[in-house]
Amino acid sequence: MITETRTVFWEDGQVCLIDQRKLPETFEIARYDTYTQVAEAIRVMVVRGAPAIGAAAAFGMAQAAQHSTAQDLAGLHADLAAAANVLRVARPTAVNLSWAVDQMLKYAQESGHSDLALLRQGLLAHAQKIADDDVVINKRIGDHGAALVPDVATVIHHCNTGSLATVLWGTALGVIRSAHMQGKRLHVLVDETRPRLQGAKLTSWELLQLGITHTIIADGASGHFMRRRKVDMCLVGADRIAANGDAANKIGTYNLAIVAREHGVPFYVAAPWSTIDMRLAHGDLIEIEERSSDEVTHINGISIAPHGARAANPAFDVTPHHYISGIITEYGVVRPPYTVSLAQLAARINEGKA
Ligand code: MRU
């Protein structure tokens, strides 16, 4: 089953990615030999979703180490720093990308390997660990989140946060998958997610394979559905969460949160701890990626707007913390006030007590 295939994996020195630009029509694995190619694959969204691009970048760093011609440690560190600079900027909003790159740099600094071959080997093993950990973390998020889902529920989901957005399983969609596996009867209203249609193309594709009943809806239809039928919860992912709980996620998430509040529908964000950026006090400090206006004016390469029309394309928006009922992490569900609860969790994690 395709939802058992890792989105990101390493094979024979190549970084292998499910090519998400081709889904749902074609399932294809794209293979990359160098970290610059991996950075470009992240930029053009062959791979997308915060945890998935983090894992891809970690393997890209391992490639950089393997291809480095440095003869000493200082040279290898310099080559890794250069690769980090290229990978880090491929997409700016998802903090998991720079988090994974930093994890690799930290390993290189602190592993204690003075032998270059051993360090190269260790870096690949560390990238593999980042990828493996992601699967375990997502399943934990799934367990914590599933406990919040009623036995019979209608859930609205935005973008794609499933296996394809992670190494495997997913965050918000992983919660839906876990709840489904526990026997809960779910119906998912799948926001199509303009402009790239991750909902209609990718989330529906995953849900079909998982046998989870769902209906694709236009992004603007969520208010209608919340007014006309019982919607039990909204479940979304995040690309970066500030220390006060403000959460950046796919454009349109903020609108959904406001509509959910208006109708008294709980609004949950599911994300691994690596998505939480405690260095940022609030969400206005999160850099929002601006992508090509062609993504708005064209669908599958075909223009839908008058020639010469201008379009804006912020890829993400920030949902203020007061709209968020809870943040589902691998450590459990964090509740407001987030400035306090996230700081307390960070302290427990640092002390190894989480
Ligand atoms: O532009 P994308 O498709 O990379 O955006 C993805 C999202 O916004 C997801 O909701 C987020 O990365 C969380 S994925 C587990």
Short mmCIF file of C-alpha atoms and ligand atoms in Angstrom, two decimals:
data_model
loop_
_atom_site.label_atom_id
_atom_site.label_comp_id
_atom_site.label_asym_id
_atom_site.label_seq_id
_atom_site.Cartn_x
_atom_site.Cartn_y
_atom_site.Cartn_z
CA MET A 1 0.00 0.00 0.00
CA ILE A 2 1.32 3.38 -1.01
CA THR A 3 0.67 4.92 2.40
CA GLU A 4 3.33 2.50 3.71
CA THR A 5 5.99 3.89 1.36
CA ARG A 6 8.27 6.48 2.88
CA THR A 7 8.04 9.90 1.25
CA VAL A 8 11.77 10.47 1.78
CA PHE A 9 14.44 7.78 1.85
CA TRP A 10 18.08 7.11 1.09
CA GLU A 11 19.14 4.47 -1.43
CA ASP A 12 22.60 3.89 -2.92
CA GLY A 13 23.82 7.40 -2.18
CA GLN A 14 20.72 9.02 -3.63
CA VAL A 15 18.02 11.01 -1.86
CA CYS A 16 14.75 9.48 -3.04
CA LEU A 17 11.50 11.42 -2.92
CA ILE A 18 7.94 10.59 -3.93
CA ASP A 19 7.39 13.19 -6.66
CA GLN A 20 4.32 14.96 -5.29
CA ARG A 21 3.97 17.21 -8.31
CA LYS A 22 2.84 14.19 -10.31
CA LEU A 23 0.24 12.83 -7.89
CA PRO A 24 -2.46 11.65 -8.01
CA GLU A 25 -2.07 10.73 -11.70
CA THR A 26 1.41 9.22 -11.53
CA PHE A 27 3.36 7.64 -8.69
CA GLU A 28 7.04 8.19 -9.30
CA ILE A 29 10.17 8.22 -7.16
CA ALA A 30 12.55 11.08 -8.04
CA ARG A 31 16.22 10.44 -7.22
CA TYR A 32 18.84 13.08 -6.46
CA ASP A 33 22.62 12.79 -6.39
CA THR A 34 23.61 16.11 -4.81
CA TYR A 35 22.45 18.43 -2.06
CA THR A 36 21.94 21.26 -4.56
CA GLN A 37 19.48 19.07 -6.45
CA VAL A 38 17.74 18.23 -3.16
CA ALA A 39 17.45 21.96 -2.35
CA GLU A 40 15.87 22.56 -5.75
CA ALA A 41 13.47 19.63 -5.25
CA ILE A 42 12.37 21.22 -1.98
CA ARG A 43 11.95 24.63 -3.64
CA VAL A 44 9.80 23.35 -6.51
CA MET A 45 7.84 21.09 -4.14
CA VAL A 46 8.74 17.64 -5.43
CA VAL A 47 8.72 17.11 -1.67
CA ARG A 48 6.65 19.34 0.60
CA GLY A 49 5.23 19.39 4.09
CA ALA A 50 7.34 20.63 6.99
CA PRO A 51 8.66 17.32 8.42
CA ALA A 52 9.26 15.81 4.95
CA ILE A 53 11.40 18.71 3.77
CA GLY A 54 13.34 18.53 7.04
CA ALA A 55 14.17 14.85 6.46
CA ALA A 56 15.08 15.53 2.81
CA ALA A 57 17.44 18.32 3.89
CA ALA A 58 19.07 16.05 6.49
CA PHE A 59 19.87 13.50 3.76
CA GLY A 60 21.07 16.38 1.57
CA MET A 61 23.55 17.30 4.30
CA ALA A 62 24.72 13.66 4.40
CA GLN A 63 25.31 13.86 0.64
CA ALA A 64 27.26 17.09 1.08
CA ALA A 65 29.55 15.29 3.54
CA GLN A 66 29.99 12.30 1.24
CA HIS A 67 30.88 14.44 -1.77
CA SER A 68 33.13 16.84 0.10
CA THR A 69 36.73 16.65 -1.10
CA ALA A 70 38.00 18.14 2.16
CA GLN A 71 41.15 16.55 3.54
CA ASP A 72 40.68 17.74 7.11
CA LEU A 73 37.93 18.37 9.63
CA ALA A 74 37.93 22.14 9.18
CA GLY A 75 37.43 21.69 5.44
CA LEU A 76 34.54 19.26 5.95
CA HIS A 77 32.87 21.60 8.44
CA ALA A 78 33.23 24.45 5.92
CA ASP A 79 31.64 22.34 3.16
CA LEU A 80 28.79 21.39 5.49
CA ALA A 81 28.22 25.03 6.40
CA ALA A 82 28.04 25.91 2.69
CA ALA A 83 25.49 23.12 2.06
CA ALA A 84 23.47 24.23 5.09
CA ASN A 85 23.20 27.73 3.63
CA VAL A 86 21.84 26.39 0.34
CA LEU A 87 19.35 23.95 1.90
CA ARG A 88 18.10 26.27 4.63
CA VAL A 89 16.78 28.91 2.22
CA ALA A 90 14.99 26.50 -0.12
CA ARG A 91 11.74 27.27 1.71
CA PRO A 92 11.73 29.80 4.53
CA THR A 93 8.55 29.26 6.58
CA ALA A 94 8.75 25.64 7.74
CA VAL A 95 11.18 25.66 10.65
CA ASN A 96 11.64 21.88 10.38
CA LEU A 97 13.93 22.53 7.42
CA SER A 98 16.43 24.68 9.33
CA TRP A 99 15.89 22.52 12.43
CA ALA A 100 17.03 19.40 10.55
CA VAL A 101 19.99 21.22 8.98
CA ASP A 102 21.01 22.48 12.44
CA GLN A 103 20.72 18.97 13.87
CA MET A 104 23.17 17.77 11.22
CA LEU A 105 25.61 20.64 11.88
CA LYS A 106 25.38 19.98 15.62
CA TYR A 107 26.12 16.30 15.08
CA ALA A 108 29.16 17.21 12.96
CA GLN A 109 30.44 19.52 15.70
CA GLU A 110 29.71 17.29 18.68
CA SER A 111 30.03 13.67 17.50
CA GLY A 112 33.69 13.55 18.48
CA HIS A 113 34.71 11.83 15.22
CA SER A 114 38.14 13.03 14.15
CA ASP A 115 38.31 10.50 11.32
CA LEU A 116 36.67 11.96 8.21
CA ALA A 117 35.29 8.65 6.95
CA LEU A 118 33.69 7.92 10.32
CA LEU A 119 32.18 11.40 10.46
CA ARG A 120 30.69 10.99 6.98
CA GLN A 121 29.24 7.63 8.00
CA GLY A 122 27.93 9.10 11.26
CA LEU A 123 26.23 11.96 9.44
CA LEU A 124 24.36 9.56 7.17
CA ALA A 125 23.29 7.52 10.20
CA HIS A 126 22.14 10.72 11.88
CA ALA A 127 20.03 11.74 8.85
CA GLN A 128 18.53 8.26 8.87
CA LYS A 129 17.72 8.69 12.56
CA ILE A 130 15.96 12.02 11.89
CA ALA A 131 13.83 10.24 9.26
CA ASP A 132 13.14 7.20 11.49
CA ASP A 133 12.29 9.39 14.49
CA ASP A 134 9.77 11.30 12.41
CA VAL A 135 7.72 8.14 11.93
CA VAL A 136 7.73 7.34 15.64
CA ILE A 137 6.87 10.95 16.56
CA ASN A 138 3.96 11.05 14.11
CA LYS A 139 2.48 7.88 15.54
CA ARG A 140 2.68 9.40 19.02
CA ILE A 141 0.95 12.54 17.75
CA GLY A 142 -1.66 10.23 16.21
CA ASP A 143 -2.30 8.49 19.54
CA HIS A 144 -2.58 11.73 21.54
CA GLY A 145 -4.79 13.33 18.92
CA ALA A 146 -7.06 10.34 18.39
CA ALA A 147 -8.14 10.60 22.02
CA LEU A 148 -9.71 13.97 21.17
CA VAL A 149 -11.74 12.64 18.25
CA PRO A 150 -15.33 11.56 19.03
CA ASP A 151 -16.33 7.98 18.13
CA VAL A 152 -18.42 9.29 15.26
CA ALA A 153 -17.11 12.54 13.85
CA THR A 154 -17.02 14.95 10.96
CA VAL A 155 -13.62 16.62 10.71
CA ILE A 156 -12.43 19.45 8.47
CA HIS A 157 -8.80 19.18 7.35
CA HIS A 158 -6.72 21.72 5.44
CA CYS A 159 -3.83 21.11 2.99
CA ASN A 160 -2.00 17.78 3.22
CA THR A 161 -0.49 16.71 6.51
CA GLY A 162 -0.38 12.99 5.87
CA SER A 163 2.30 10.46 5.00
CA LEU A 164 3.27 12.62 2.05
CA ALA A 165 3.96 15.66 4.24
CA THR A 166 6.13 13.66 6.63
CA VAL A 167 8.38 10.64 6.29
CA LEU A 168 5.38 8.42 7.03
CA TRP A 169 1.99 8.54 8.78
CA GLY A 170 1.40 12.28 9.12
CA THR A 171 0.50 14.83 11.77
CA ALA A 172 -3.10 16.10 11.54
CA LEU A 173 -3.95 13.48 8.94
CA GLY A 174 -2.02 11.01 11.09
CA VAL A 175 -4.46 11.79 13.92
CA ILE A 176 -7.32 11.00 11.53
CA ARG A 177 -5.57 7.78 10.47
CA SER A 178 -4.98 6.72 14.09
CA ALA A 179 -8.58 7.48 15.06
CA HIS A 180 -9.81 5.49 12.04
CA MET A 181 -7.62 2.55 13.03
CA GLN A 182 -9.13 2.65 16.52
CA GLY A 183 -12.50 2.03 14.89
CA LYS A 184 -13.83 5.58 15.06
CA ARG A 185 -16.25 6.43 12.27
CA LEU A 186 -14.97 9.52 10.56
CA HIS A 187 -16.04 11.65 7.69
CA VAL A 188 -13.40 14.11 6.56
CA LEU A 189 -14.27 17.33 4.76
CA VAL A 190 -11.12 17.89 2.73
CA ASP A 191 -10.35 21.54 1.94
CA GLU A 192 -9.14 21.48 -1.67
CA THR A 193 -6.43 24.00 -0.63
CA ARG A 194 -5.87 26.54 -3.36
CA PRO A 195 -3.61 27.34 -5.06
CA ARG A 196 -1.60 24.07 -5.21
CA LEU A 197 -4.55 21.83 -4.32
CA GLN A 198 -2.73 19.66 -1.82
CA GLY A 199 -6.11 18.70 -0.32
CA ALA A 200 -7.82 17.67 -3.54
CA LYS A 201 -4.75 16.00 -5.01
CA LEU A 202 -2.83 14.52 -2.09
CA THR A 203 -5.06 14.27 0.99
CA SER A 204 -7.90 12.69 -0.95
CA TRP A 205 -5.40 10.27 -2.53
CA GLU A 206 -4.17 9.19 0.89
CA LEU A 207 -7.64 8.94 2.41
CA LEU A 208 -8.89 6.80 -0.48
CA GLN A 209 -6.11 4.31 0.13
CA LEU A 210 -6.79 4.29 3.85
CA GLY A 211 -10.49 3.66 3.26
CA ILE A 212 -11.50 6.80 5.16
CA THR A 213 -14.70 8.38 3.86
CA HIS A 214 -14.29 11.98 2.79
CA THR A 215 -15.62 14.75 0.61
CA ILE A 216 -13.49 17.37 -1.11
CA ILE A 217 -14.85 20.87 -0.57
CA ALA A 218 -13.79 24.26 -1.93
CA ASP A 219 -11.83 26.20 0.70
CA GLY A 220 -14.57 28.82 0.90
CA ALA A 221 -17.23 26.19 1.68
CA SER A 222 -16.17 25.43 5.25
CA GLY A 223 -18.47 28.10 6.72
CA HIS A 224 -21.42 26.67 4.83
CA PHE A 225 -20.74 23.18 6.13
CA MET A 226 -20.23 24.31 9.72
CA ARG A 227 -23.56 26.14 9.57
CA ARG A 228 -25.57 23.39 7.88
CA ARG A 229 -24.25 20.20 9.46
CA LYS A 230 -22.51 19.18 12.61
CA VAL A 231 -18.74 19.53 12.28
CA ASP A 232 -16.99 18.16 15.35
CA MET A 233 -13.50 19.53 14.88
CA CYS A 234 -10.94 21.10 12.57
CA LEU A 235 -7.55 19.43 12.39
CA VAL A 236 -4.61 21.13 10.68
CA GLY A 237 -0.83 20.95 10.71
CA ALA A 238 1.76 23.70 11.08
CA ASP A 239 4.97 24.88 9.49
CA ARG A 240 6.13 26.95 12.43
CA ILE A 241 4.61 27.70 15.82
CA ALA A 242 5.81 30.67 17.87
CA ALA A 243 6.37 30.58 21.64
CA ASN A 244 2.93 32.11 22.25
CA GLY A 245 1.15 29.42 20.18
CA ASP A 246 0.58 31.48 17.01
CA ALA A 247 0.78 28.93 14.20
CA ALA A 248 1.84 29.38 10.57
CA ASN A 249 0.25 26.90 8.21
CA LYS A 250 -0.97 26.67 4.61
CA ILE A 251 -2.74 29.78 3.37
CA GLY A 252 -6.42 29.61 4.28
CA THR A 253 -5.87 28.05 7.70
CA TYR A 254 -6.52 31.39 9.42
CA ASN A 255 -9.86 31.80 7.62
CA LEU A 256 -10.83 28.29 8.69
CA ALA A 257 -9.94 29.04 12.31
CA ILE A 258 -12.12 32.18 12.36
CA VAL A 259 -15.08 30.32 10.88
CA ALA A 260 -14.56 27.49 13.38
CA ARG A 261 -14.62 29.97 16.28
CA GLU A 262 -17.81 31.57 14.95
CA HIS A 263 -19.50 28.15 14.96
CA GLY A 264 -18.03 26.85 18.21
CA VAL A 265 -16.03 24.12 16.46
CA PRO A 266 -12.80 23.08 18.25
CA PHE A 267 -9.71 23.91 16.19
CA TYR A 268 -6.63 21.74 16.77
CA VAL A 269 -3.10 22.06 15.38
CA ALA A 270 -1.02 18.86 15.22
CA ALA A 271 2.76 19.24 14.94
CA PRO A 272 5.99 17.70 16.20
CA TRP A 273 8.08 19.61 18.73
CA SER A 274 10.55 20.40 15.92
CA THR A 275 7.88 22.70 14.41
CA ILE A 276 7.78 24.84 17.55
CA ASP A 277 10.16 27.77 17.33
CA MET A 278 10.65 28.98 20.89
CA ARG A 279 13.02 31.69 19.62
CA LEU A 280 10.07 33.61 18.17
CA ALA A 281 7.83 35.40 20.68
CA HIS A 282 4.84 35.64 18.33
CA GLY A 283 3.63 34.73 14.88
CA ASP A 284 4.18 38.11 13.22
CA LEU A 285 7.89 37.29 13.37
CA ILE A 286 7.43 34.23 11.15
CA GLU A 287 8.68 34.75 7.62
CA ILE A 288 5.92 33.99 5.13
CA GLU A 289 7.05 32.46 1.86
CA GLU A 290 5.79 34.30 -1.21
CA ARG A 291 5.57 31.95 -4.19
CA SER A 292 5.13 32.62 -7.88
CA SER A 293 1.87 34.30 -8.88
CA ASP A 294 1.60 31.68 -11.64
CA GLU A 295 0.46 29.21 -8.98
CA VAL A 296 -2.67 31.36 -8.55
CA THR A 297 -3.30 32.34 -12.15
CA HIS A 298 -2.68 28.86 -13.57
CA ILE A 299 -3.95 25.38 -12.75
CA ASN A 300 -1.88 22.48 -14.09
CA GLY A 301 -0.13 24.92 -16.41
CA ILE A 302 -3.36 26.30 -17.87
CA SER A 303 -4.13 29.98 -17.34
CA ILE A 304 -7.44 30.69 -15.60
CA ALA A 305 -6.98 34.47 -15.35
CA PRO A 306 -6.87 37.20 -17.98
CA HIS A 307 -3.44 37.63 -19.52
CA GLY A 308 -1.48 40.22 -17.53
CA ALA A 309 -3.64 39.95 -14.38
CA ARG A 310 -1.68 40.37 -11.14
CA ALA A 311 -1.91 37.83 -8.34
CA ALA A 312 -0.43 37.54 -4.85
CA ASN A 313 0.60 34.17 -3.51
CA PRO A 314 1.56 34.03 0.17
CA ALA A 315 2.02 30.30 0.78
CA PHE A 316 1.16 30.45 4.49
CA ASP A 317 -0.77 32.50 7.01
CA VAL A 318 -0.57 32.77 10.78
CA THR A 319 -3.46 31.73 12.98
CA PRO A 320 -3.37 33.69 16.25
CA HIS A 321 -3.10 31.46 19.32
CA HIS A 322 -6.49 32.44 20.73
CA TYR A 323 -8.22 30.53 17.93
CA ILE A 324 -6.37 27.30 18.74
CA SER A 325 -8.05 24.84 21.14
CA GLY A 326 -4.91 22.75 21.58
CA ILE A 327 -1.58 21.86 19.99
CA ILE A 328 -1.16 18.10 19.59
CA THR A 329 2.51 17.14 19.95
CA GLU A 330 4.35 13.87 20.49
CA TYR A 331 4.47 14.79 24.19
CA GLY A 332 0.73 15.23 24.51
CA VAL A 333 -1.84 17.97 23.94
CA VAL A 334 -0.66 21.45 24.94
CA ARG A 335 -3.43 23.83 26.02
CA PRO A 336 -3.66 27.61 26.40
CA PRO A 337 -2.15 29.77 27.76
CA TYR A 338 0.58 28.64 25.37
CA THR A 339 3.23 31.08 26.53
CA VAL A 340 3.16 29.18 29.83
CA SER A 341 2.42 25.64 28.64
CA LEU A 342 4.96 25.64 25.79
CA ALA A 343 7.67 27.11 28.06
CA GLN A 344 6.93 24.43 30.67
CA LEU A 345 7.10 21.67 28.04
CA ALA A 346 10.37 23.11 26.66
CA ALA A 347 11.85 23.01 30.16
CA ARG A 348 10.73 19.39 30.66
CA ILE A 349 12.22 18.40 27.30
CA ASN A 350 15.54 20.12 28.12
CA GLU A 351 15.68 18.33 31.47
CA GLY A 352 14.92 15.00 29.74
CA LYS A 353 11.68 14.67 31.74
CA ALA A 354 9.10 15.02 28.95
O1 MRU B 1 3.39 24.30 0.93
P1 MRU B 1 3.31 22.96 1.62
O2 MRU B 1 2.48 21.98 0.87
O3 MRU B 1 4.67 22.45 1.99
O4 MRU B 1 2.54 23.28 2.97
C1 MRU B 1 2.31 22.22 3.85
C2 MRU B 1 1.51 22.63 5.03
O5 MRU B 1 1.13 23.76 5.19
C3 MRU B 1 1.28 21.58 6.07
O6 MRU B 1 0.08 21.78 6.71
C4 MRU B 1 2.44 21.64 7.11
O7 MRU B 1 3.67 21.58 6.48
C5 MRU B 1 2.34 20.54 8.09
S1 MRU B 1 2.67 18.98 7.33
C6 MRU B 1 2.70 17.78 8.49
#
